[in-house]
Amino acid sequence: MSDTDSILTVDRLSMRFGGIVAVNELSFDAGRRRITALIGPNGAGKTTVFNCITGFYKPTGGTMRLAHDNGREIALERLNDFRISKQAKVARTFQNIRLFPGMTALENLMVAQHNALMLASGFTFLGLFGAPSWRAAERRAIERATFWLKRVGLIDRADDAAGNLAYGDQRRLEIARAMCTEPALLCLDEPAAGLNARESAALSELLLSIRADHGTSILLIEHDMSVVMEISDHVVVMDYGVKIAEGAPQTVRDDPRVIAAYLGADEQEAIAVMESDA
Amino acid sequence: MDYFAQQLINGLVLGSIYGLIAIGYTMVYGIVGMINFAHGDIFMIGGFIALISFLVLVSFGLTAVPVILLIVLLVAMAITALYGWTVERIAYRPLRHSFRLAPMLSAIGMSFVLSNFSQVAQGARVKPVPPIITGGYTLHKGAGGFVVQLSNVQIVVVITTVVLLALFTWLVARTRLGRDMRACEQDQTMAALLGVDVDRTISMTFVIGAALAAVAGMMYLLYYGLVDFYMGFVAGIKAFTAAVLGGIGSLPGAMLGGLAIGLIETLWSAYFSVEYKDVAAFSILIVVLIFMPTGLLGRPEVEKV
Amino acid sequence: MSGGRVTAPTTDHKPARAHRAAFILKKALLSAFVALVLFSLMIGIRTEAGPTGQLIYWTRFSELASLVGAVFIGSIIVELMRQWLGPAPTANLIPPPVQNGLALAGRLIAPALLIFTLLVPVIFYQQRYILDLAILVLTYVMLGWGLNVVVGLAGLLDLGYVAFYAVGAYSYALLATTFGLSFWICLPLAGILASLWGVMLGFPVLRLRGDYLAIVTLAFGEIIRLVIVNWQSLTGGPNGISGIPRPTLFGIPLTPADDGLAARLGIEFDPTHRIVFLFYVILALALITNWVTIRLRRLPIGRAWEALREDEVACRALGINTTTTKLTAFATGALFGGFAGAFFATRQGFISPESFTFQESALVLAIVVLGGMGSQLGVALAALALIGGFELFRGLEQYRMLVFGIAMVLLMIWRPRGLIGHRAPTVYLKRAEAISSDLVKEGHG
């Protein structure tokens, strides 16, 4: 596992909205089975990058190449919305949690296995008449969902509506739901936002174990520097749509350009960067 | 060419009427985000009230047509505005923060209430009135004997529309009420925090929309010489089409859309078939929404992820 | 407001009551005044075209006065009720424990209702009117269940559902009268044709959301109706199609003829036989609709529909093809609508565009929403209540739609989320717990 082995290679990615350049010629790599963090002050264009990678925006320029373990390469910029998850196996979570609030935690995880189950149900026709092969597939899907519910510590809330879960639980359920799609690359948009210190620590642990046990590569946007410093292997810093620094967490943290960017943008975040130094 | 010119005039007049109704849709949609399904029926009520007040005034022995028309206009606007206010107060306000479908069904229910109320109160038969404004001008005599005419009714309709539109634009752009309306459109919570009486502003939106619909109803009465209890439904859908075509939420857009729908309908009837004129109007609605969901003058909506 | 003054509770009581009375009176007077202005011309003066074609009018001031008086008294009663019941929001009128109890009773109601329905022809064999009404209610139950797939599950607002009902009815009528095909061959064809139309409507409106979708489906419904009215050579225009063949029992007609069912069984012919037969046909169709919908909900497609209603963006992020998901919802709903339409045509023997107006769409939508989006039992109960209630006003023909409109407004204010405000999960580990409708989204499409 060398540093040159990347699962995602973003090359000169640009995204314009009218006259506004949200992302400008951004290039970076996300290592295979690594945790790559994308950080930067508010409005730096991080979520836009995510939306490009996960097919919600069509980038105005640049390429995003995803290399699977089996050597298959996919040009993400050519796929759109649902195909990114279905074919390229890229899953994501959202900054402002997007669960299915009126469905139970278990149902949320079943929906995530839609494509596999759709095949198993013979595009509904086999399932309608309760074919044994469909029943077996459904049982397996429930098992997988149960596994992830246990993994994120929500097994006792399996039959509760997702909308009734506490904030931190919802964040973890969203990660579990993303993992149920069996992604090669998991994109997390501020997974630690709104979590307390204990929950953040548990999240770090969960992400590290996902990488270790499932070989999933992780790309995350995060403001919580303690999480970034603790778990990421590689950090990419953005400001005003361009990359201003990248490297190992320690290197980035000491980079004067990074500190300047944070100081210029948001005092508190700058302090957070420097405090994590101590 | 003469025939076309004549259709153009007719289309613009019809379009003015649609435009006046469309403003009511667009204002309400802009501020409370719902389709006021009962608005077409408010227009119908406006037509009825204009008709009845006209009859009463004539039987009182009033003969000066301009005076009659002015009084009818004011009475129709005032009473219909109260209808608009009442509909909002009874059927929409209790559901303002409810689920989206509830106000919509309530509005559909209100539309049934109004049209059937008018059927019960005034009977199902069409109410004809003799031409109130007669005469007109011959603009051009074609070689084939075809005459392009501009009737006085058409002039009255267009001038009334223009004057009211100017008044209304001033209201929205310059007055305190207009500012409150625009504020509520942006963010009701914030507007309330800044001291805007949101309930009152929304009520006023319905009142103004209904008053303009009453004007449209009266113009319809003058132009076609008849009203019936069912006319609100189709006119309502077409006016909504106009609002969408112009870009829902945009006031000049509503007027522009109204003119466009009026022209399309008239030209379609003139050159293709009268029977399918409504099909043409509805098809245009579908086509516009699919290819230009924000309409002619609407702001594009960016999907937030 | 008297809570702060502990020292003089007795002296405080009377002024508060007087104040309240004054408030109620003021409000009632205001309502009466508004009513007076609203009704002054519309009720106080009645217009009609006279014998010469000239409009004449006469006054009805006594009606006006009694109506305004009724508003005054009604307003006082409403205010008094409101004060007695306290400021609790109307939506919570039924406390949650009772609601849970109802949900539990709901599990018992459904089988009981089914058994009763099966026995209706036996119990009411002599009452032709009730049998006809029961068939009508079941037709709307089926339509409601069909539309429920689109609106209740997938959260796509469809105001033109009647179009598919019309397509089903006209498909059967035309196929049967032109080619002489039997009902049982035409039924699936009518369903398939309707669902093709569902897909045709679905394709262009995929990108539309919420109110736009509603208005486009409404326009679509109107287009279908107008085409039926105007395409006289095919559809007979406003005169409709008559002489539509009645269904047969596997080829055996239910007529007094020699080869009719009665003759073959050696029993005396009775026209009620056919009514009973039609009753069981629509019951079977409705139950199939129900069974299929319940199964679909537990399949990936049904879960995808519900997920779509909850959050479309999240669906896309999970690799769900929202296009096909929406189209299948439209097609499934239209399929059931088409079946119901074909049944309608064969029951009536005559169809005309008048049966397929926007009011029908609104009625079916009202059934779905009143039933409590997505609840099968709720839809059945709502159909029973609305169609039954509608029948109560049959004598007052011209007041029917007026009362229906008022009922729609009041029901929405009373129960914006419908009669059954719970969603049952489709899969569970330990226990299936009903989900409060406050959490369930209603879709943006």
GROMACS .gro file of N, CA and C in nm, chain A residues 56 81-82 85 94 98 100-104 106-107 110-111 114-115 117-118 121 124 127-128 130 134 138 142 155 158-161 164 177 181, chain C residues 291 295-296 298-301 303-304 306-307 310-311 313-321 423 425-431 433 435 439-441:
model
  210
   56PHE      N    1  -2.397   1.523  -0.791
   56PHE     CA    2  -2.509   1.617  -0.780
   56PHE      C    3  -2.486   1.740  -0.865
   81ASP      N    4  -2.608   1.154  -1.114
   81ASP     CA    5  -2.671   1.127  -0.983
   81ASP      C    6  -2.666   0.982  -0.934
   82PHE      N    7  -2.775   0.905  -0.955
   82PHE     CA    8  -2.779   0.777  -0.885
   82PHE      C    9  -2.674   0.678  -0.934
   85SER      N   10  -2.350   0.620  -0.715
   85SER     CA   11  -2.357   0.525  -0.605
   85SER      C   12  -2.372   0.384  -0.659
   94PHE      N   13  -2.465   1.370   0.428
   94PHE     CA   14  -2.490   1.511   0.402
   94PHE      C   15  -2.462   1.596   0.525
   98ARG      N   16  -2.959   1.379   0.594
   98ARG     CA   17  -3.075   1.348   0.509
   98ARG      C   18  -3.113   1.202   0.525
  100PHE      N   19  -3.441   0.920   0.604
  100PHE     CA   20  -3.583   0.913   0.572
  100PHE      C   21  -3.656   0.915   0.706
  101PRO      N   22  -3.693   1.035   0.754
  101PRO     CA   23  -3.734   1.048   0.894
  101PRO      C   24  -3.858   0.967   0.932
  102GLY      N   25  -3.947   0.944   0.836
  102GLY     CA   26  -4.069   0.871   0.869
  102GLY      C   27  -4.054   0.721   0.858
  103MET      N   28  -3.933   0.675   0.827
  103MET     CA   29  -3.910   0.530   0.817
  103MET      C   30  -3.821   0.489   0.934
  104THR      N   31  -3.829   0.362   0.973
  104THR     CA   32  -3.750   0.319   1.087
  104THR      C   33  -3.602   0.312   1.048
  106LEU      N   34  -3.414   0.062   1.066
  106LEU     CA   35  -3.395  -0.059   0.985
  106LEU      C   36  -3.439  -0.036   0.841
  107GLU      N   37  -3.553   0.027   0.824
  107GLU     CA   38  -3.601   0.055   0.688
  107GLU      C   39  -3.503   0.143   0.611
  110MET      N   40  -3.252  -0.072   0.478
  110MET     CA   41  -3.303  -0.158   0.371
  110MET      C   42  -3.310  -0.080   0.240
  111VAL      N   43  -3.352   0.044   0.249
  111VAL     CA   44  -3.358   0.127   0.128
  111VAL      C   45  -3.220   0.138   0.065
  114HIS      N   46  -3.122  -0.106  -0.197
  114HIS     CA   47  -3.225  -0.112  -0.300
  114HIS      C   48  -3.183  -0.189  -0.424
  115ASN      N   49  -3.068  -0.153  -0.480
  115ASN     CA   50  -3.033  -0.210  -0.610
  115ASN      C   51  -3.012  -0.361  -0.604
  117LEU      N   52  -3.144  -0.560  -0.382
  117LEU     CA   53  -3.274  -0.622  -0.353
  117LEU      C   54  -3.366  -0.619  -0.474
  118MET      N   55  -3.353  -0.514  -0.553
  118MET     CA   56  -3.436  -0.501  -0.672
  118MET      C   57  -3.408  -0.619  -0.765
  121SER      N   58  -3.546  -0.937  -0.619
  121SER     CA   59  -3.692  -0.949  -0.626
  121SER      C   60  -3.738  -0.964  -0.770
  124THR      N   61  -3.938  -0.687  -0.886
  124THR     CA   62  -4.068  -0.687  -0.820
  124THR      C   63  -4.152  -0.812  -0.850
  127GLY      N   64  -4.073  -1.107  -0.630
  127GLY     CA   65  -4.103  -1.069  -0.492
  127GLY      C   66  -4.251  -1.064  -0.464
  128LEU      N   67  -4.327  -1.023  -0.564
  128LEU     CA   68  -4.472  -1.008  -0.546
  128LEU      C   69  -4.534  -1.141  -0.505
  130GLY      N   70  -4.364  -1.385  -0.363
  130GLY     CA   71  -4.290  -1.442  -0.250
  130GLY      C   72  -4.199  -1.558  -0.287
  134TRP      N   73  -3.614  -1.470  -0.331
  134TRP     CA   74  -3.634  -1.333  -0.283
  134TRP      C   75  -3.634  -1.330  -0.131
  138GLU      N   76  -3.392  -1.116   0.109
  138GLU     CA   77  -3.441  -1.018   0.205
  138GLU      C   78  -3.383  -1.046   0.343
  142ILE      N   79  -3.160  -0.798   0.575
  142ILE     CA   80  -3.190  -0.763   0.714
  142ILE      C   81  -3.067  -0.792   0.802
  155ILE      N   82  -2.868  -0.076   1.756
  155ILE     CA   83  -2.950  -0.196   1.738
  155ILE      C   84  -3.078  -0.188   1.822
  158ALA      N   85  -3.359   0.000   1.636
  158ALA     CA   86  -3.384  -0.047   1.499
  158ALA      C   87  -3.526  -0.016   1.451
  159ASP      N   88  -3.625  -0.033   1.539
  159ASP     CA   89  -3.763  -0.017   1.496
  159ASP      C   90  -3.819   0.121   1.525
  160ASP      N   91  -3.731   0.214   1.563
  160ASP     CA   92  -3.777   0.350   1.587
  160ASP      C   93  -3.763   0.433   1.460
  161ALA      N   94  -3.853   0.529   1.447
  161ALA     CA   95  -3.844   0.617   1.331
  161ALA      C   96  -3.713   0.694   1.334
  164ASN      N   97  -3.698   1.023   1.498
  164ASN     CA   98  -3.707   1.031   1.644
  164ASN      C   99  -3.574   1.013   1.713
  177ARG      N  100  -2.608   0.381   0.691
  177ARG     CA  101  -2.686   0.368   0.569
  177ARG      C  102  -2.594   0.375   0.447
  181THR      N  103  -2.456   0.044   0.126
  181THR     CA  104  -2.446   0.038  -0.020
  181THR      C  105  -2.315  -0.027  -0.063
  874TRP      N  106  -5.414  -0.603  -0.197
  874TRP     CA  107  -5.313  -0.706  -0.175
  874TRP      C  108  -5.182  -0.666  -0.245
  878ARG      N  109  -4.824  -0.582  -0.066
  878ARG     CA  110  -4.702  -0.658  -0.101
  878ARG      C  111  -4.595  -0.562  -0.152
  879LEU      N  112  -4.637  -0.470  -0.239
  879LEU     CA  113  -4.538  -0.380  -0.299
  879LEU      C  114  -4.468  -0.298  -0.192
  881ARG      N  115  -4.372  -0.385   0.084
  881ARG     CA  116  -4.266  -0.462   0.151
  881ARG      C  117  -4.157  -0.504   0.054
  882LEU      N  118  -4.172  -0.465  -0.070
  882LEU     CA  119  -4.069  -0.496  -0.169
  882LEU      C  120  -3.982  -0.373  -0.189
  883PRO      N  121  -3.864  -0.394  -0.248
  883PRO     CA  122  -3.775  -0.278  -0.266
  883PRO      C  123  -3.842  -0.163  -0.341
  884ILE      N  124  -3.926  -0.194  -0.437
  884ILE     CA  125  -3.986  -0.085  -0.514
  884ILE      C  126  -4.075   0.001  -0.425
  886ARG      N  127  -4.051   0.032  -0.098
  886ARG     CA  128  -3.968   0.108  -0.004
  886ARG      C  129  -3.905   0.226  -0.075
  887ALA      N  130  -3.868   0.205  -0.201
  887ALA     CA  131  -3.809   0.317  -0.277
  887ALA      C  132  -3.913   0.427  -0.296
  889GLU      N  133  -4.154   0.504  -0.092
  889GLU     CA  134  -4.168   0.577   0.034
  889GLU      C  135  -4.044   0.661   0.062
  890ALA      N  136  -3.928   0.605   0.027
  890ALA     CA  137  -3.804   0.680   0.048
  890ALA      C  138  -3.804   0.806  -0.038
  893GLU      N  139  -3.989   1.060   0.125
  893GLU     CA  140  -3.920   1.117   0.240
  893GLU      C  141  -3.808   1.211   0.199
  894ASP      N  142  -3.725   1.169   0.105
  894ASP     CA  143  -3.611   1.253   0.065
  894ASP      C  144  -3.556   1.206  -0.069
  896VAL      N  145  -3.330   1.351  -0.264
  896VAL     CA  146  -3.185   1.367  -0.279
  896VAL      C  147  -3.113   1.248  -0.216
  897ALA      N  148  -3.159   1.209  -0.098
  897ALA     CA  149  -3.095   1.095  -0.031
  897ALA      C  150  -3.112   0.969  -0.115
  898CYS      N  151  -3.226   0.954  -0.181
  898CYS     CA  152  -3.248   0.838  -0.267
  898CYS      C  153  -3.142   0.831  -0.376
  899ARG      N  154  -3.118   0.947  -0.438
  899ARG     CA  155  -3.019   0.949  -0.545
  899ARG      C  156  -2.881   0.914  -0.492
  900ALA      N  157  -2.851   0.963  -0.373
  900ALA     CA  158  -2.720   0.934  -0.315
  900ALA      C  159  -2.706   0.786  -0.282
  901LEU      N  160  -2.817   0.716  -0.270
  901LEU     CA  161  -2.810   0.573  -0.240
  901LEU      C  162  -2.819   0.487  -0.366
  902GLY      N  163  -2.812   0.552  -0.481
  902GLY     CA  164  -2.809   0.477  -0.606
  902GLY      C  165  -2.946   0.435  -0.655
  903ILE      N  166  -3.051   0.497  -0.605
  903ILE     CA  167  -3.186   0.463  -0.652
  903ILE      C  168  -3.218   0.547  -0.775
  904ASN      N  169  -3.259   0.481  -0.881
  904ASN     CA  170  -3.297   0.552  -1.002
  904ASN      C  171  -3.434   0.614  -0.980
 1006ARG      N  172  -4.803   0.564   1.029
 1006ARG     CA  173  -4.745   0.483   0.923
 1006ARG      C  174  -4.693   0.355   0.986
 1008PRO      N  175  -4.447   0.043   0.983
 1008PRO     CA  176  -4.322   0.007   0.917
 1008PRO      C  177  -4.338  -0.120   0.834
 1009THR      N  178  -4.255  -0.133   0.731
 1009THR     CA  179  -4.269  -0.246   0.640
 1009THR      C  180  -4.185  -0.365   0.683
 1010VAL      N  181  -4.094  -0.342   0.776
 1010VAL     CA  182  -4.008  -0.452   0.822
 1010VAL      C  183  -3.965  -0.416   0.963
 1011TYR      N  184  -3.945  -0.518   1.047
 1011TYR     CA  185  -3.903  -0.485   1.183
 1011TYR      C  186  -3.820  -0.599   1.241
 1012LEU      N  187  -3.744  -0.564   1.343
 1012LEU     CA  188  -3.663  -0.666   1.410
 1012LEU      C  189  -3.739  -0.725   1.528
 1013LYS      N  190  -3.786  -0.636   1.618
 1013LYS     CA  191  -3.851  -0.685   1.738
 1013LYS      C  192  -4.001  -0.659   1.734
 1014ARG      N  193  -4.036  -0.533   1.715
 1014ARG     CA  194  -4.179  -0.501   1.718
 1014ARG      C  195  -4.207  -0.393   1.614
 1016GLU      N  196  -4.373  -0.078   1.536
 1016GLU     CA  197  -4.434   0.031   1.609
 1016GLU      C  198  -4.479   0.138   1.509
 1018ILE      N  199  -4.552   0.468   1.330
 1018ILE     CA  200  -4.475   0.591   1.327
 1018ILE      C  201  -4.571   0.708   1.316
 1022LEU      N  202  -4.379   1.277   1.167
 1022LEU     CA  203  -4.245   1.254   1.115
 1022LEU      C  204  -4.247   1.223   0.966
 1023VAL      N  205  -4.359   1.164   0.922
 1023VAL     CA  206  -4.365   1.120   0.784
 1023VAL      C  207  -4.378   1.241   0.692
 1024LYS      N  208  -4.292   1.242   0.591
 1024LYS     CA  209  -4.298   1.352   0.496
 1024LYS      C  210  -4.408   1.324   0.395
   0.00000   0.00000   0.00000
